[in-house]
Coordinates of C-alpha atoms and ligand atoms in Angstrom, one line a residue:
X176 CA 69.8 -101.2 107.8
X177 CA 69.5 -102.4 104.2
X178 CA 67.3 -101.5 101.2
X179 CA 65.8 -104.6 99.6
X180 CA 64.6 -104.3 96.0
X181 CA 62.4 -107.2 94.7
X182 CA 61.9 -107.6 91.0
X183 CA 58.7 -108.6 89.2
X184 CA 59.2 -112.4 89.5
X185 CA 59.8 -112.0 93.2
X186 CA 56.3 -110.5 93.7
X187 CA 54.7 -112.5 90.8
X188 CA 52.2 -114.5 92.9
X189 CA 51.3 -115.1 96.6
X190 CA 54.0 -117.7 97.1
X191 CA 56.6 -115.3 95.8
X192 CA 55.4 -112.6 98.2
X193 CA 55.5 -115.2 101.1
X194 CA 59.2 -115.8 100.2
X195 CA 59.7 -112.0 100.2
X196 CA 58.2 -111.8 103.7
X197 CA 60.6 -114.3 105.1
X198 CA 63.6 -112.5 103.5
X199 CA 62.4 -109.2 105.0
X200 CA 61.9 -110.9 108.4
X201 CA 65.4 -112.3 108.3
X202 CA 66.9 -108.9 107.5
X203 CA 65.0 -107.3 110.3
X204 CA 66.1 -109.9 112.8
X205 CA 69.7 -109.5 111.6
X206 CA 69.9 -105.7 111.6
X207 CA 67.4 -104.9 114.4
X208 CA 65.7 -102.2 112.1
X209 CA 64.4 -101.7 108.7
X210 CA 64.7 -102.9 106.0
X211 CA 63.3 -100.5 103.5
X212 CA 61.5 -102.4 100.7
X213 CA 61.3 -101.4 97.1
X214 CA 59.1 -103.5 94.7
X215 CA 58.5 -103.9 91.0
X216 CA 55.1 -104.4 89.5
X217 CA 53.9 -108.0 89.5
X218 CA 55.7 -109.7 86.7
X219 CA 54.2 -108.9 83.3
X220 CA 52.0 -106.1 84.6
X221 CA 54.0 -103.2 83.1
X222 CA 53.9 -104.8 79.7
X223 CA 50.2 -105.3 80.1
X224 CA 49.6 -101.7 81.1
X225 CA 51.6 -100.4 78.1
X226 CA 49.5 -102.7 75.9
X227 CA 46.3 -101.1 77.4
X228 CA 47.7 -97.7 76.6
X229 CA 48.4 -98.8 73.0
X230 CA 44.9 -100.2 72.6
X231 CA 43.3 -97.0 73.9
X232 CA 45.5 -95.0 71.5
X233 CA 44.1 -97.2 68.7
X234 CA 40.5 -96.8 69.9
X235 CA 40.2 -100.5 70.7
X236 CA 38.3 -99.8 73.9
X237 CA 36.9 -103.2 74.4
X238 CA 40.3 -104.9 74.2
X239 CA 41.8 -102.3 76.5
X240 CA 39.0 -102.7 79.1
X241 CA 39.2 -106.5 78.9
X242 CA 42.9 -106.2 79.8
X243 CA 42.1 -103.8 82.6
X244 CA 39.5 -106.3 84.0
X245 CA 42.0 -109.1 84.0
X246 CA 44.6 -107.0 85.8
X247 CA 42.0 -106.0 88.4
X248 CA 41.2 -109.6 89.0
X249 CA 44.9 -110.6 89.3
X250 CA 45.6 -107.8 91.9
X251 CA 42.4 -108.5 93.9
X252 CA 43.2 -112.2 94.0
X253 CA 46.7 -111.4 95.3
X254 CA 45.3 -109.1 98.0
X255 CA 42.8 -111.8 99.2
X256 CA 45.5 -114.4 99.4
X257 CA 47.9 -112.2 101.4
X258 CA 45.7 -110.0 103.7
X259 CA 42.6 -110.3 105.7
X260 CA 40.0 -108.4 107.8
X261 CA 39.7 -104.7 107.9
X262 CA 43.1 -104.1 106.1
X263 CA 42.0 -106.3 103.3
X264 CA 38.8 -104.3 102.9
X265 CA 40.9 -101.1 102.7
X266 CA 43.3 -102.7 100.2
X267 CA 40.6 -104.0 97.9
X268 CA 39.0 -100.5 98.0
X269 CA 42.3 -99.0 96.9
X270 CA 42.8 -101.5 94.1
X271 CA 39.2 -101.0 92.9
X272 CA 39.6 -97.2 93.0
X273 CA 42.9 -97.4 91.0
X274 CA 41.3 -99.6 88.3
X275 CA 38.2 -97.4 88.2
X276 CA 40.5 -94.5 87.5
X277 CA 42.4 -96.5 84.9
X278 CA 39.1 -97.4 83.2
X279 CA 38.1 -93.7 83.0
X280 CA 41.6 -92.8 81.6
X281 CA 41.2 -95.5 78.9
X282 CA 37.8 -94.3 77.8
X283 CA 39.0 -90.7 77.7
X284 CA 42.1 -91.6 75.7
X285 CA 40.1 -93.7 73.2
X286 CA 38.1 -90.6 72.5
X287 CA 41.1 -88.2 72.3
X288 CA 43.3 -90.7 70.4
X289 CA 46.3 -89.0 72.0
X290 CA 48.5 -90.9 74.4
X291 CA 51.3 -88.5 75.5
X292 CA 54.4 -89.7 77.3
X293 CA 53.0 -88.0 80.4
X294 CA 49.8 -90.1 80.2
X295 CA 51.8 -93.2 79.5
X296 CA 53.6 -92.7 82.8
X297 CA 50.3 -92.3 84.7
X298 CA 49.2 -95.7 83.2
X299 CA 52.6 -97.5 83.6
X300 CA 52.9 -96.3 87.3
X301 CA 49.8 -98.2 88.3
X302 CA 51.8 -101.5 88.4
X303 CA 54.2 -100.4 91.1
X304 CA 51.7 -98.3 93.0
X305 CA 49.6 -101.4 93.5
X306 CA 52.2 -104.0 94.1
X307 CA 53.8 -101.9 96.8
X308 CA 50.4 -101.5 98.6
X309 CA 49.8 -105.2 98.4
X310 CA 53.3 -106.0 99.8
X311 CA 52.9 -103.5 102.6
X312 CA 49.6 -105.1 103.6
X313 CA 51.0 -108.6 103.3
X314 CA 53.9 -107.7 105.6
X315 CA 51.5 -106.3 108.1
X316 CA 49.3 -109.4 107.9
X317 CA 52.4 -111.5 108.6
X318 CA 53.2 -109.5 111.7
X319 CA 55.8 -107.2 110.2
X320 CA 55.0 -103.5 110.5
X321 CA 55.0 -102.7 106.7
X322 CA 53.9 -99.2 105.8
X323 CA 53.2 -98.0 102.3
X324 CA 55.0 -95.0 101.1
X325 CA 53.9 -93.2 97.9
X326 CA 57.0 -93.2 95.7
X327 CA 55.6 -90.0 94.0
X328 CA 56.3 -88.2 97.3
X329 CA 59.8 -89.8 97.7
X330 CA 61.5 -89.8 94.3
X331 CA 61.4 -86.3 92.7
X332 CA 62.4 -86.3 89.1
X333 CA 62.8 -84.2 85.9
X334 CA 59.8 -84.0 83.6
X335 CA 61.4 -86.3 81.0
X336 CA 58.3 -88.6 81.0
X337 CA 59.0 -92.3 80.4
X338 CA 62.7 -91.8 81.2
X339 CA 62.8 -89.3 84.0
X340 CA 66.0 -88.5 85.9
X341 CA 65.9 -88.2 89.7
X342 CA 66.8 -84.8 91.2
X343 CA 69.4 -85.5 93.8
X344 CA 68.9 -82.8 96.4
X345 CA 65.1 -82.8 96.2
X346 CA 64.9 -86.6 96.3
X347 CA 67.3 -86.9 99.3
X348 CA 65.2 -84.4 101.2
X349 CA 62.0 -86.2 100.3
X350 CA 63.3 -89.6 101.3
X351 CA 64.5 -88.2 104.6
X352 CA 61.1 -86.8 105.2
X353 CA 59.0 -89.8 104.1
X354 CA 61.1 -92.9 104.7
X355 CA 63.5 -92.3 107.6
X356 CA 60.9 -91.3 110.2
X357 CA 59.2 -94.7 109.6
X358 CA 62.4 -96.6 110.0
X359 CA 63.2 -94.7 113.2
X360 CA 59.7 -95.6 114.4
X361 CA 60.5 -99.3 113.9
X362 CA 58.5 -99.7 110.8
X363 CA 59.2 -101.3 107.3
X364 CA 58.6 -98.7 104.6
X365 CA 57.5 -100.2 101.2
X366 CA 57.8 -98.2 98.0
X367 CA 57.0 -98.9 94.4
X368 CA 60.1 -98.8 92.3
X369 CA 60.2 -97.3 88.8
X370 CA 57.9 -94.5 89.8
X371 CA 58.5 -90.9 90.8
X372 CA 56.9 -87.5 90.3
X373 CA 58.0 -84.0 89.2
X374 CA 58.3 -81.3 91.8
X375 CA 54.8 -80.2 90.9
X376 CA 53.4 -83.6 91.4
X377 CA 53.1 -85.1 87.9
X378 CA 53.7 -88.9 87.9
X379 CA 56.9 -90.0 86.1
X380 CA 58.7 -93.3 85.5
X381 CA 62.5 -93.9 85.4
X382 CA 62.5 -96.1 82.2
X383 CA 62.0 -99.8 81.7
X384 CA 63.7 -101.9 84.4
X385 CA 64.0 -98.8 86.5
X386 CA 63.0 -100.4 89.9
X387 CA 66.7 -101.4 90.4
X388 CA 67.5 -97.7 90.0
X389 CA 64.8 -96.8 92.6
X390 CA 66.3 -99.3 95.0
X391 CA 69.7 -97.6 94.7
X392 CA 68.3 -94.1 94.9
X393 CA 66.5 -95.0 98.1
X394 CA 69.6 -96.8 99.4
X395 CA 71.7 -93.7 98.8
X396 CA 69.1 -91.3 100.1
X397 CA 68.6 -93.0 103.4
X398 CA 72.3 -94.0 103.8
X399 CA 71.7 -97.7 103.8
X400 CA 74.5 -100.1 104.8
X401 CA 73.8 -102.2 101.7
X402 CA 71.5 -102.3 98.7
X403 CA 70.1 -105.8 97.9
X404 CA 68.7 -106.6 94.5
X405 CA 66.5 -109.7 94.8
X406 CA 65.8 -111.3 91.4
X407 CA 65.2 -114.7 89.7
X408 CA 68.9 -115.7 89.1
X409 CA 71.7 -116.4 91.5
X410 CA 73.4 -113.1 90.9
X411 CA 75.4 -111.6 88.0
X412 CA 76.2 -114.5 85.8
X413 CA 79.2 -114.8 83.4
X414 CA 76.8 -114.4 80.5
X415 CA 73.1 -114.0 79.7
X416 CA 71.5 -117.3 80.7
X417 CA 69.0 -116.9 77.8
X418 CA 71.9 -117.3 75.4
X419 CA 74.5 -119.4 77.3
X420 CA 72.8 -122.4 78.9
X421 CA 74.9 -122.8 82.1
X422 CA 76.8 -119.6 82.9
X423 CA 78.6 -119.3 86.2
X424 CA 77.9 -117.0 89.1
X425 CA 80.3 -114.0 89.4
X426 CA 81.0 -113.8 93.1
X427 CA 82.4 -110.3 93.2
X428 CA 82.4 -107.3 90.9
X429 CA 83.8 -103.8 91.1
X430 CA 81.3 -100.9 90.7
X431 CA 83.0 -100.1 87.4
X432 CA 82.6 -103.6 86.1
X433 CA 79.0 -103.8 87.1
X434 CA 78.2 -100.5 85.6
X435 CA 79.7 -101.5 82.2
X436 CA 78.0 -104.9 82.2
X437 CA 74.6 -103.2 83.0
X438 CA 75.2 -100.6 80.4
X439 CA 76.1 -103.1 77.7
X440 CA 73.1 -105.3 78.2
X441 CA 73.2 -107.5 81.4
X442 CA 69.5 -107.1 82.2
X443 CA 69.8 -108.2 85.8
X444 CA 70.8 -104.6 86.7
X445 CA 69.3 -101.4 85.2
X446 CA 72.2 -99.3 83.8
X447 CA 71.9 -96.4 86.2
X448 CA 71.7 -98.6 89.4
X449 CA 75.3 -98.4 90.3
X450 CA 75.7 -94.6 90.2
X451 CA 73.9 -93.7 93.5
X452 CA 75.8 -96.6 95.2
X453 CA 79.1 -95.3 94.0
X454 CA 78.4 -91.8 95.2
X455 CA 77.8 -93.0 98.8
X456 CA 80.1 -96.1 98.5
X457 CA 77.3 -98.5 99.4
X458 CA 77.9 -102.2 98.6
X459 CA 75.3 -103.7 96.2
X460 CA 74.3 -107.4 96.4
X461 CA 72.5 -109.3 93.7
X462 CA 70.6 -112.2 95.2
X463 CA 68.1 -115.0 94.2
X464 CA 64.8 -114.7 96.0
X465 CA 64.2 -118.4 95.5
X466 CA 67.5 -119.3 97.2
X467 CA 67.8 -116.7 99.9
X468 CA 70.9 -118.5 101.4
X469 CA 72.9 -118.2 98.3
X470 CA 76.0 -115.9 98.3
X471 CA 74.9 -113.9 95.3
X472 CA 77.2 -111.3 93.7
X473 CA 78.8 -108.6 95.9
X474 CA 79.5 -105.3 94.1
X475 CA 81.9 -102.9 95.8
X476 CA 84.4 -100.2 94.9
X477 CA 87.4 -102.7 95.0
X478 CA 88.1 -105.2 92.2
X479 CA 87.7 -108.9 93.1
X480 CA 91.0 -109.8 94.9
X481 CA 90.7 -113.4 93.5
X482 CA 89.7 -112.5 90.0
X483 CA 91.4 -113.8 86.9
X484 CA 90.8 -113.1 83.2
X485 CA 87.4 -111.5 82.5
X486 CA 84.6 -110.8 85.0
X487 CA 81.7 -111.5 82.7
X488 CA 80.3 -110.6 79.3
X489 CA 77.2 -108.8 78.1
X490 CA 75.4 -108.4 74.8
X491 CA 72.9 -106.0 73.2
X492 CA 70.8 -106.9 70.2
X493 CA 68.9 -104.8 67.6
X494 CA 71.6 -102.2 67.1
X495 CA 72.1 -100.1 64.0
X496 CA 75.5 -99.1 62.7
X497 CA 75.7 -95.7 61.1
X498 CA 78.8 -95.1 58.9
X499 CA 79.6 -91.5 58.3
X500 CA 82.2 -90.6 55.8
X501 CA 83.5 -87.1 55.4
X502 CA 82.7 -85.9 51.9
X503 CA 86.0 -84.0 51.8
X504 CA 88.1 -87.1 51.9
X505 CA 89.9 -86.1 55.1
X506 CA 88.2 -85.6 58.4
X507 CA 88.5 -81.9 58.6
X508 CA 88.8 -80.1 61.9
X509 CA 85.3 -79.9 63.4
X510 CA 83.9 -82.9 61.5
X511 CA 83.4 -85.0 64.6
X512 CA 81.8 -82.1 66.4
X513 CA 79.3 -81.7 63.7
X514 CA 78.6 -85.4 63.7
X515 CA 77.9 -85.6 67.4
X516 CA 75.9 -82.4 67.4
X517 CA 73.4 -84.2 65.1
X518 CA 73.0 -87.1 67.6
X519 CA 72.7 -84.6 70.4
X520 CA 70.0 -82.6 68.6
X521 CA 67.9 -85.7 68.3
X522 CA 68.8 -86.9 71.9
X523 CA 70.0 -90.2 70.6
X524 CA 72.8 -91.9 72.5
X525 CA 75.6 -93.7 70.7
X526 CA 77.0 -96.8 72.3
X527 CA 80.2 -97.5 70.4
X528 CA 82.3 -95.2 68.2
X529 CA 85.2 -96.1 66.0
X530 CA 87.0 -93.7 63.6
X531 CA 89.4 -93.9 60.7
X532 CA 91.1 -91.1 58.7
X533 CA 88.0 -90.4 56.7
X534 CA 85.1 -91.9 58.5
X535 CA 83.4 -92.5 61.8
X536 CA 81.1 -95.5 62.7
X537 CA 78.7 -95.4 65.6
X538 CA 76.1 -97.7 66.9
X539 CA 72.6 -96.6 68.2
X540 CA 69.8 -98.7 69.7
X541 CA 67.2 -96.0 69.7
X542 CA 66.0 -95.8 66.1
X543 CA 63.2 -93.3 66.7
X544 CA 65.0 -90.4 65.1
X545 CA 67.2 -92.4 62.7
X546 CA 65.7 -91.0 59.5
X547 CA 66.1 -87.4 60.6
X548 CA 69.6 -88.1 61.8
X549 CA 70.6 -89.6 58.5
X550 CA 69.1 -86.6 56.7
X551 CA 71.0 -84.1 58.8
X552 CA 74.3 -86.0 58.5
X553 CA 73.8 -86.2 54.8
X554 CA 74.2 -82.4 54.5
X555 CA 77.9 -82.8 55.1
X556 CA 78.8 -86.5 54.8
X557 CA 78.1 -89.7 53.1
X558 CA 76.0 -91.9 55.3
X559 CA 75.1 -95.6 55.3
X560 CA 73.1 -97.5 57.7
X561 CA 73.1 -101.2 58.6
X562 CA 70.5 -102.8 60.9
X563 CA 70.3 -106.1 62.7
X564 CA 73.6 -105.7 64.4
X565 CA 74.6 -106.8 67.9
X566 CA 77.2 -105.8 70.4
X567 CA 79.3 -108.2 72.5
X568 CA 81.2 -106.8 75.4
X569 CA 83.8 -108.6 77.5
X570 CA 84.3 -106.9 80.9
X571 CA 87.0 -107.2 83.5
X572 CA 89.2 -104.8 85.6
X573 CA 92.2 -107.0 84.6
X574 CA 91.9 -105.9 81.0
X575 CA 93.7 -102.8 82.2
X576 CA 96.8 -104.5 83.4
X577 CA 97.0 -107.7 81.4
X578 CA 97.2 -107.0 77.7
X579 CA 97.1 -110.8 76.9
X580 CA 93.5 -110.9 77.9
X581 CA 92.4 -108.5 75.1
X582 CA 94.5 -110.5 72.6
X583 CA 92.7 -113.7 73.7
X584 CA 89.3 -112.1 73.3
X585 CA 90.1 -111.0 69.7
X586 CA 91.8 -114.2 68.7
X587 CA 89.0 -116.5 69.9
X588 CA 86.6 -114.5 67.7
X589 CA 88.9 -114.8 64.6
X590 CA 86.3 -116.8 62.5
X591 CA 83.5 -114.4 63.3
X592 CA 83.2 -111.4 61.0
X593 CA 83.6 -108.3 63.2
X594 CA 82.2 -105.0 62.0
X595 CA 83.8 -102.8 64.7
X596 CA 86.2 -103.4 67.6
X597 CA 86.7 -100.9 70.4
X598 CA 88.3 -100.5 73.8
X599 CA 87.3 -97.3 75.6
X600 CA 89.5 -95.2 77.8
X601 CA 88.5 -97.1 80.9
X602 CA 90.1 -100.1 79.3
X603 CA 87.8 -102.3 81.3
X604 CA 86.0 -103.7 78.3
X605 CA 86.6 -104.9 74.8
X606 CA 83.6 -104.4 72.7
X607 CA 82.9 -105.9 69.3
X608 CA 80.0 -105.2 66.9
X609 CA 78.9 -108.1 64.7
X610 CA 75.9 -109.3 62.8
X611 CA 73.1 -110.3 65.1
X612 CA 73.0 -113.7 63.5
X613 CA 76.6 -114.3 64.5
X614 CA 76.1 -113.3 68.2
X615 CA 75.2 -116.7 69.7
X616 CA 78.2 -118.4 68.1
X617 CA 80.6 -115.6 69.2
X618 CA 79.2 -115.7 72.8
X619 CA 79.7 -119.5 73.0
X620 CA 83.3 -119.3 71.8
X621 CA 84.2 -116.5 74.2
X622 CA 82.4 -118.1 77.1
X623 CA 84.1 -121.4 76.5
X624 CA 87.5 -119.7 76.4
X625 CA 87.2 -117.8 79.6
X626 CA 84.6 -119.6 81.7
X627 CA 84.4 -123.1 80.1
Ligands
ADP842 P1 63.8 -108.4 87.9 O1 62.4 -108.5 87.5 O2 64.1 -109.1 89.1 O3 64.3 -107.0 87.8 P2 65.0 -108.9 85.3 O4 64.3 -109.8 84.4 O5 65.0 -107.4 85.0 O6 64.6 -109.3 86.8 O7 66.6 -109.3 85.3 C1 66.9 -110.7 85.6 C2 67.2 -111.4 84.3 O8 68.3 -110.8 83.7 C3 67.5 -112.9 84.5 O9 66.4 -113.7 84.6 C4 68.3 -113.1 83.2 O10 67.6 -113.8 82.2 C5 68.7 -111.8 82.7 N1 70.2 -111.6 82.5 C6 70.8 -111.1 81.4 N2 72.1 -111.1 81.5 C7 72.4 -111.6 82.7 C8 73.6 -111.8 83.5 N3 74.8 -111.5 82.9 N4 73.5 -112.3 84.7 C9 72.3 -112.5 85.3 N5 71.1 -112.4 84.6 C10 71.2 -111.9 83.4
LIG843 N1 58.0 -102.7 86.2 C1 59.0 -102.0 85.5 C2 59.3 -102.6 84.1 O1 58.8 -103.7 83.9 C3 60.2 -101.6 86.2 C4 61.0 -102.8 86.8 O2 60.5 -103.9 86.9 O3 62.2 -102.7 87.1 O4 60.1 -102.1 83.4
MG844 MG1 64.9 -105.8 86.2

C-alpha cells in the first residue's frame, strides 16, 4: 500500500482531480488495497486565505468578505463538477458551513484587530479541510470508496502555531486509529495535508509547503511501502526550473541528498519530508501528475549507483548575512557559544556559518527578530548586516569521495564574487553565499558545467 500526496496544482480544478482519480485507481489496481491520499489546498487557496486574515487584521472587512465569497464559489463549483446526488448535497452543505464560519471569524477579527498565530492556523487550515472533502467525494462519485479523515484527529502536533511539529507517538497512535481501519476495510482514506491539531484539539499547521511533510508522516505512521509526492514537474530536477530553463530530471537520490536539496531551497519537497521516511526506511517517489507514466525521482537510503558528479543544485534568495566580530580581537573561549545563544533566544535558525580567527559570519532567512538579534550581539561584538544575499548549494554524495568535484564547483564560479564558502561535515554539499543579483549567472555557469 502506498501513500499518495497531491500538491495544489494536482487538485487545482476538476480536470486535475480527474487525473488524480485515475492515478488512485491505478495504485489500487496494482496494490489491491489503499492507497491513502493526502491533498493540498486547491492551488492559490492558502495564499488567498492568508490574505483574508491580513485584510481582517487591517479592518478591511469588505475586501476580506469579497475574497471569502470568491473562495466559496470556487469550492462549490468544484464540488458540482465532481460529485452528484445526495453526496453532493452533503458536500455543499459542508462547504457552506465552513465558509459561514470563516465569515463569522473575519467579522470578529475585524472588530478585535488581533490575528494571533492560533487564529491564523484556523483560517489557513480551511483550504486543506475542504480540498480533502471534495476529493473524497469525487473518488466516491467515480466508484472508488474514498473516505474523508479529519487531519486534526490524525496528526497531533506541538502548539507552535503556523509551524507546528508533529508528536511522533501520539500521531502514530492517532493514524493507526483513524486511517488503518479504513484501509483494512477496503476504503481509500483522504486527508488534508498541512493541517493537524494539538492534543487538546486546537487546529495547527505545519508551515508553508507542509503537505509533503503530512504525506511522509502518514506514510511512516501507517507503514506504507512507498510515499508518492505528485506534483507539477517530472521529479527532482537538476536545478530550479524557474531559474534554469531546461533542467534535467534526477532519476535517483539518496535520502541525505534529497534532505539537503529540500533544506537549501528545492521547493518541490518540504524540508522535513524526508525525516519520517528515513526513520522507517520508506522509499519516496516524486512524480508528475500530468504524466503519470513518467519514471519520476526515486529517493532511497542508497546513493545512485550510476551517479556521477553532482546530483543537483538548489538556491535560496532573500538571505541576510550577519558578520559578528569579536571586540577583543581574538575569538575568546565562549565567544561562539554567546553568539549562538542569541540566535537561540530569538528562535532564529542560521543556515550557513563560516568563521575566521576574529569573526563569524552567519546567514539567516527569518528577519523577524533581526533588529533584536543585532542589538543583543552588539553587547559583546561588532556587528554588520548585509541583505539581498542568496545561497547556492551544489549537492551530491560523490562530493565526499571525489575532491575534484568540489574544486570544479569553486573554479567554475571564479568570476562571481563569493561572500562565503562552506562545506559542512556531511561533505555532501558545497554552499556559497553571493549577492542575489549574481545568482542567475552563477547558477547558469554551474549548471552548464555539470549538467550541460
Ligand atoms: P506542489 O503544489 O505540488 O507541492 P510546489 O510548487 O510546492 O508543488 O513544488 C513544485 C515546484 O517546485 C515546481 O513547479 C518548481 O517550480 C519548483 N522547484 C524548485 N526547485 C526545483 C527542483 N530542483 N526540482 C523540481 N522542482 C523545483
Ligand atoms: N497549502 C499549503 C501551502 O500552500 C501546504 C502545501 O501546499 O503543501 O503552503
Ligand atoms: Mg509543495
